Short mmCIF file of C-alpha atoms and ligand atoms in Angstrom, two decimals:
data_model
loop_
_atom_site.label_atom_id
_atom_site.label_comp_id
_atom_site.label_asym_id
_atom_site.label_seq_id
_atom_site.Cartn_x
_atom_site.Cartn_y
_atom_site.Cartn_z
CA MET A 82 -5.92 -23.06 -24.41
CA ARG A 83 -2.23 -24.10 -23.57
CA CYS A 84 0.79 -22.71 -21.22
CA ALA A 85 2.69 -21.06 -23.86
CA ILE A 86 6.00 -21.22 -21.50
CA CYS A 87 5.40 -25.25 -20.41
CA LYS A 88 2.09 -26.01 -22.34
CA LYS A 89 0.30 -27.49 -20.26
CA LYS A 90 -3.19 -27.22 -19.55
CA ALA A 91 -3.27 -23.52 -19.30
CA GLU A 92 -5.32 -21.70 -15.67
CA VAL A 93 -4.79 -17.98 -16.42
CA TYR A 94 -5.19 -15.80 -19.60
CA LEU A 95 -3.67 -12.15 -19.01
CA PRO A 96 -5.72 -10.09 -21.62
CA HIS A 97 -3.81 -7.61 -21.17
CA HIS A 98 0.17 -9.14 -22.22
CA ASN A 99 -1.74 -12.08 -24.39
CA LEU A 100 -0.51 -14.55 -22.57
CA ALA A 101 -1.99 -18.27 -21.24
CA LEU A 102 -0.33 -19.73 -18.48
CA CYS A 103 -0.35 -22.47 -15.73
CA ARG A 104 -0.60 -22.06 -12.13
CA GLU A 105 3.41 -22.92 -12.00
CA ASP A 106 4.34 -20.22 -14.14
CA PHE A 107 1.73 -17.80 -13.50
CA LYS A 108 3.19 -17.92 -9.92
CA LYS A 109 7.27 -17.18 -11.50
CA TYR A 110 5.60 -14.90 -13.71
CA PHE A 111 3.76 -13.00 -10.52
CA LEU A 112 7.35 -12.73 -8.25
CA LYS A 113 9.18 -11.67 -11.85
CA ARG A 114 6.74 -8.20 -11.60
CA VAL A 115 7.50 -7.98 -8.24
CA LYS A 116 11.44 -8.38 -9.00
CA LYS A 117 10.90 -6.61 -11.88
CA ALA A 118 9.76 -3.34 -9.96
CA ILE A 119 12.10 -3.58 -7.08
CA ASP A 120 15.40 -3.41 -9.91
CA ASP A 121 13.22 -0.79 -12.15
CA PHE A 122 13.14 1.59 -9.07
CA LYS A 123 15.72 0.58 -7.11
CA MET A 124 13.31 0.02 -4.44
CA PHE A 125 15.41 -2.41 -1.64
CA GLU A 126 18.28 -5.10 -2.04
CA LYS A 127 18.99 -8.37 -0.39
CA GLY A 128 20.02 -7.46 3.14
CA ASP A 129 17.75 -4.22 3.21
CA LYS A 130 15.34 -4.46 6.42
CA ILE A 131 11.90 -4.11 5.15
CA LEU A 132 8.75 -2.76 6.68
CA LEU A 133 5.98 -3.91 5.27
CA ALA A 134 2.83 -1.99 5.99
CA VAL A 135 -0.52 -4.83 6.21
CA SER A 136 -3.74 -4.95 6.49
CA GLY A 137 -5.15 -8.02 6.00
CA GLY A 138 -6.45 -7.22 2.00
CA LYS A 139 -5.25 -9.48 -0.55
CA ASP A 140 -2.58 -6.91 -2.66
CA SER A 141 -0.68 -6.38 1.82
CA LEU A 142 -0.56 -10.65 1.92
CA SER A 143 0.50 -11.31 -1.50
CA LEU A 144 3.44 -8.88 -1.61
CA TRP A 145 4.07 -10.04 1.93
CA HIS A 146 3.99 -14.04 0.50
CA ALA A 147 5.63 -12.46 -2.48
CA LEU A 148 8.71 -10.74 -1.09
CA LEU A 149 9.27 -14.48 1.23
CA LYS A 150 8.94 -16.05 -1.83
CA LEU A 151 12.52 -14.13 -3.07
CA GLY A 152 13.91 -14.11 0.07
CA TYR A 153 13.53 -10.65 1.22
CA ASP A 154 14.10 -9.52 4.96
CA VAL A 155 10.37 -8.55 5.96
CA THR A 156 8.38 -7.40 9.00
CA GLY A 157 4.85 -7.13 9.07
CA LEU A 158 3.71 -3.88 10.37
CA PHE A 159 -0.42 -3.92 11.10
CA ILE A 160 -1.73 -1.80 13.32
CA ALA A 161 -5.20 -2.42 14.93
CA LEU A 162 -7.70 0.02 14.26
CA GLY A 163 -10.35 -1.16 16.39
CA ILE A 164 -12.99 -0.97 13.64
CA GLY A 165 -15.48 -4.29 15.06
CA GLU A 166 -15.38 -7.45 12.86
CA PHE A 167 -13.62 -6.03 10.32
CA SER A 168 -10.58 -5.11 12.41
CA GLU A 169 -10.61 -8.82 14.34
CA ARG A 170 -10.90 -10.57 11.60
CA ALA A 171 -7.60 -8.48 9.85
CA ARG A 172 -5.97 -9.02 12.31
CA LYS A 173 -6.16 -12.43 13.35
CA ILE A 174 -5.52 -13.05 9.42
CA VAL A 175 -2.43 -10.86 9.44
CA LYS A 176 -1.64 -12.97 12.95
CA GLU A 177 -2.61 -16.63 11.08
CA PHE A 178 -0.17 -15.38 8.04
CA SER A 179 2.44 -14.59 9.94
CA ASP A 180 2.49 -18.10 11.56
CA LYS A 181 2.83 -20.37 9.08
CA ASN A 182 4.80 -18.43 7.17
CA LYS A 183 7.49 -17.63 10.82
CA THR A 184 7.43 -14.16 9.99
CA ASN A 185 7.69 -11.31 11.81
CA LEU A 186 5.37 -9.15 12.91
CA ILE A 187 4.37 -6.04 14.85
CA THR A 188 0.97 -5.27 15.49
CA VAL A 189 -0.07 -1.98 17.46
CA LYS A 190 -3.26 -1.87 18.76
CA LEU A 191 -4.91 1.79 18.56
CA GLU A 192 -6.15 1.04 21.87
CA ASN A 193 -3.31 1.30 23.88
CA GLU A 194 -1.94 4.01 22.04
CA PHE A 195 -5.45 6.45 22.90
CA GLY A 196 -6.29 6.17 26.78
CA GLY A 197 -8.21 3.13 25.42
CA ASN A 198 -10.36 4.20 21.71
CA THR A 199 -10.10 2.80 19.19
CA LEU A 200 -10.67 3.89 16.21
CA PRO A 201 -14.27 4.34 15.96
CA GLN A 202 -14.58 6.63 19.59
CA ILE A 203 -11.08 9.41 17.92
CA VAL A 204 -13.41 9.70 15.20
CA GLU A 205 -16.42 10.16 16.81
CA LYS A 206 -14.79 12.55 20.03
CA THR A 207 -12.59 14.23 17.52
CA ARG A 208 -15.30 15.27 14.55
CA GLY A 209 -12.76 14.05 12.56
CA ILE A 210 -13.34 12.59 9.13
CA PRO A 211 -12.74 8.43 9.53
CA CYS A 212 -9.98 7.52 6.49
CA LYS A 213 -7.95 11.35 7.56
CA VAL A 214 -8.04 10.27 10.58
CA CYS A 215 -6.84 6.48 10.48
CA GLY A 216 -4.77 7.61 7.35
CA LYS A 217 -3.20 9.62 9.30
CA ILE A 218 -2.49 7.76 12.17
CA LYS A 219 -1.72 4.60 10.39
CA ARG A 220 1.56 6.92 7.85
CA TYR A 221 2.31 7.87 11.72
CA TYR A 222 3.16 5.22 13.36
CA PHE A 223 4.56 3.69 9.99
CA ASP A 224 7.00 6.10 10.13
CA ARG A 225 7.68 5.99 13.79
CA ILE A 226 8.14 3.09 13.83
CA ALA A 227 11.14 2.77 10.54
CA VAL A 228 13.14 4.95 12.48
CA LYS A 229 13.01 3.39 16.08
CA GLU A 230 13.38 -0.15 14.99
CA ASN A 231 15.69 0.82 12.38
CA PHE A 232 13.67 -0.33 8.64
CA ASP A 233 15.74 0.54 6.17
CA VAL A 234 12.70 0.88 4.03
CA ILE A 235 9.06 1.47 4.15
CA ALA A 236 6.95 -0.70 1.90
CA THR A 237 2.72 -0.94 0.93
CA GLY A 238 0.94 -2.99 -1.72
CA HIS A 239 -0.89 -0.45 -3.75
CA ASN A 240 -0.84 -2.24 -7.45
CA LEU A 241 -0.94 -0.65 -10.35
CA ASP A 242 -5.25 -0.35 -10.75
CA ASP A 243 -4.12 1.98 -7.31
CA GLU A 244 -1.88 3.24 -8.74
CA SER A 245 -3.79 4.40 -12.69
CA ALA A 246 -6.88 5.24 -10.85
CA PHE A 247 -4.38 7.88 -8.50
CA LEU A 248 -3.15 9.18 -11.88
CA LEU A 249 -6.29 9.46 -13.94
CA GLY A 250 -7.71 11.58 -11.05
CA ASN A 251 -4.69 13.76 -10.62
CA ILE A 252 -4.98 14.83 -14.80
CA LEU A 253 -7.78 15.04 -14.75
CA ASN A 254 -7.33 17.81 -11.63
CA TRP A 255 -4.31 18.60 -13.01
CA ASN A 256 -2.84 18.23 -9.94
CA ILE A 257 0.86 19.22 -10.52
CA GLU A 258 2.29 18.98 -7.19
CA TYR A 259 0.61 14.88 -6.63
CA LEU A 260 1.46 14.88 -9.93
CA ALA A 261 5.97 15.61 -9.68
CA LYS A 262 5.95 12.83 -6.57
CA GLN A 263 3.58 9.99 -7.74
CA LEU A 264 7.14 7.68 -7.94
CA PRO A 265 6.48 3.98 -6.85
CA ALA A 266 9.86 5.40 -4.93
CA LEU A 267 9.45 7.73 -2.71
CA PRO A 268 13.20 8.45 -1.37
CA GLU A 269 14.54 8.81 2.78
CA GLU A 270 14.37 12.41 3.87
CA ASP A 271 13.58 15.00 6.19
CA GLY A 272 13.04 12.18 9.03
CA PHE A 273 10.83 9.95 6.72
CA LYS A 274 12.61 6.55 5.55
CA LYS A 275 12.65 5.13 1.99
CA LYS A 276 8.69 4.63 0.91
CA VAL A 277 8.18 1.81 -2.31
CA LYS A 278 5.21 0.72 -3.61
CA PRO A 279 6.58 -3.27 -5.11
CA LEU A 280 3.14 -4.05 -6.91
CA ILE A 281 3.08 -1.67 -9.84
CA TYR A 282 3.62 -3.79 -12.47
CA LEU A 283 0.46 -6.17 -11.48
CA THR A 284 -2.93 -5.46 -11.22
CA GLU A 285 -6.28 -6.34 -8.69
CA ARG A 286 -7.52 -9.46 -10.78
CA GLU A 287 -3.68 -10.89 -10.99
CA ILE A 288 -3.13 -10.03 -7.16
CA ALA A 289 -5.98 -11.57 -6.18
CA ILE A 290 -5.04 -15.00 -8.31
CA TYR A 291 -1.64 -15.06 -7.31
CA ALA A 292 -3.66 -14.65 -3.48
CA PHE A 293 -5.97 -17.80 -4.94
CA PHE A 294 -3.14 -20.40 -5.89
CA ASN A 295 -0.67 -19.39 -2.81
CA GLU A 296 -4.29 -20.61 -0.71
CA ILE A 297 -3.56 -16.98 1.36
CA ASN A 298 -6.66 -16.63 3.33
CA TYR A 299 -7.71 -12.87 3.17
CA ASN A 300 -9.82 -10.58 4.84
CA GLU A 301 -12.47 -9.42 1.77
CA LEU A 302 -15.14 -7.92 4.63
CA SER A 303 -14.77 -4.40 3.38
CA CYS A 304 -14.04 -0.73 6.25
CA PRO A 305 -17.31 0.34 7.05
CA PHE A 306 -16.05 3.36 6.75
CA SER A 307 -15.28 2.32 2.72
CA LYS A 308 -17.50 4.86 0.78
CA LYS A 309 -17.75 5.00 -3.41
CA ALA A 310 -14.87 7.24 -3.20
CA LYS A 311 -13.64 9.50 -6.55
CA SER A 312 -10.66 6.97 -6.82
CA HIS A 313 -13.41 4.01 -7.58
CA PHE A 314 -14.95 6.11 -10.14
CA TYR A 315 -11.24 6.11 -11.82
CA LYS A 316 -10.50 3.08 -11.21
CA GLU A 317 -13.95 1.87 -12.94
CA SER A 318 -13.71 3.82 -15.26
CA LEU A 319 -10.08 2.97 -16.34
CA HIS A 320 -11.62 -0.81 -15.87
CA GLN A 321 -13.86 0.39 -18.84
CA MET A 322 -11.85 0.91 -20.69
CA GLU A 323 -9.14 -1.64 -20.67
CA LEU A 324 -12.75 -3.63 -21.34
CA SER A 325 -12.21 -2.18 -25.58
CA TYR A 326 -8.95 -1.01 -25.38
CA LYS A 327 -5.98 -4.05 -23.92
CA GLY A 328 -3.58 -3.07 -22.08
CA LEU A 329 -4.59 0.10 -21.35
CA ARG A 330 -3.82 1.32 -17.80
CA ILE A 331 -0.62 -0.17 -17.52
CA LYS A 332 0.16 1.09 -20.71
CA PHE A 333 -1.00 4.59 -19.58
CA PHE A 334 0.84 4.59 -15.60
CA LYS A 335 3.84 2.87 -18.16
CA GLY A 336 3.55 6.39 -19.82
CA PHE A 337 3.95 8.92 -17.27
CA LEU A 338 6.25 6.47 -15.78
CA ARG A 339 8.25 7.73 -17.99
CA ASN A 340 7.37 10.77 -18.63
CA GLN A 341 6.98 11.68 -14.96
CA LYS A 342 9.55 14.40 -14.72
CA ILE A 343 7.60 16.64 -17.55
CA PHE A 344 6.15 17.50 -14.06
CA GLY A 345 9.12 18.73 -12.62
CA LYS A 346 10.72 17.77 -9.19
CA ALA A 347 8.04 18.45 -6.59
CA GLU A 348 8.26 21.14 -4.64
CA LYS A 349 8.87 21.88 -1.16
CA LYS A 350 5.98 23.34 0.28
CA TYR A 351 6.61 23.24 4.11
CA SER A 352 9.51 23.06 6.15
CA LEU A 353 8.83 20.01 8.99
CA SER A 354 10.65 20.12 11.58
CA PRO A 355 10.71 18.04 14.59
CA CYS A 356 7.20 17.65 17.05
CA LYS A 357 7.97 19.79 20.17
CA ILE A 358 5.93 16.67 21.91
CA CYS A 359 7.31 13.59 20.01
CA GLY A 360 9.92 14.32 17.82
CA TYR A 361 7.83 13.36 14.55
CA PRO A 362 8.16 15.69 11.21
CA THR A 363 5.80 17.96 11.46
CA SER A 364 5.03 21.42 9.52
CA SER A 365 3.67 22.65 12.89
CA GLU A 366 4.38 23.36 16.31
CA ILE A 367 2.71 19.48 17.11
CA CYS A 368 2.23 16.84 14.51
CA GLY A 369 -1.45 15.69 14.04
CA VAL A 370 -1.38 12.66 15.99
CA CYS A 371 -0.53 14.07 19.22
CA LYS A 372 -3.17 17.17 18.52
CA ILE A 373 -5.45 14.22 18.33
CA LYS A 374 -4.19 12.89 21.86
CA ILE A 375 -4.24 16.99 23.00
CA ASN A 376 -7.59 16.57 21.77
CA LEU A 377 -8.85 13.31 23.86
CA GLY A 378 -7.04 14.73 26.33
CA LEU A 379 -4.42 12.00 26.89
CA ILE A 380 -1.42 15.36 26.51
CA GLU A 381 -1.59 17.85 27.59
CA GLU A 382 -0.16 20.44 25.03
CA GLU A 383 3.08 22.12 26.69
CA LYS A 384 3.53 25.99 26.48
FE1 LIG B 1448 -9.25 3.32 7.77
FE2 LIG B 1448 -10.34 4.72 5.56
FE3 LIG B 1448 -9.53 2.21 5.45
FE4 LIG B 1448 -11.36 2.51 6.92
S1 LIG B 1448 -11.61 2.97 4.46
S2 LIG B 1448 -9.23 1.33 6.76
S3 LIG B 1448 -11.57 4.41 8.24
S4 LIG B 1448 -8.64 4.44 4.78
ZN1 LIG B 1449 3.83 14.80 17.58
#
């Protein structure tokens, strides 16, 4: 098979676009798709300060690589969760990436923030659900650091597979509220910075190929808390459908983006006000992270 662009030997075939590409043209194709998402949804511009949430997985590291290649001002933010070997490996890989690419990295070590407790210890002591506690803590630090360090936007590595699986789940369950706000770019509001997903036009497979062609080392270990959630089932179902209907996922997701307005504007259920302890926007008096700290006996609830 020959590359559709330069006619050299193709190394990749993308069935959803019926496109064969050589290594160099695939890399260019990938960067173009990232740029297109950024421009289509006015995510950010050259000169904006971007804070990228990095986990050490292939999505966030490939996005970091692509944004640097495209000339954006991007800083990685890594939260060291303290989940044994999984977190340790992720930390080393992220540090190696930032050193190799001479790019800025901010690391937040959970143990330093939570009186020596790692995520598994916080979960055990507060009897929480791991991914719920983890998500809450990560979101808190992304938001706080973005505001404190004056970033313009927070970027995450969600890809086409993630977003179409999320979309399918939201439609099957008629989560109108989620459908109304499932946007690739969420505007800055209520004290939160703008949030964007520049990988929405790229599949997991394309990202894995990009990482491979660019020799991006990423953490292949899975978090021990990750379980076969419903989202895995939706993702798998879409993969199965894609086998007989090429391009289904991108068609499904792009169709949604075109028609997303029919779900209306996301209604605000709660009004937010600053947490009376730390100032983070919250719907109750004390934010979720301060409640965890109170629960752990690290701070006292102010009267
Ligand atoms: Fe956190 Fe759950 Fe992801 Fe593990 S699987 S990193 S606990 S959100
Ligand atoms: Zn708080």
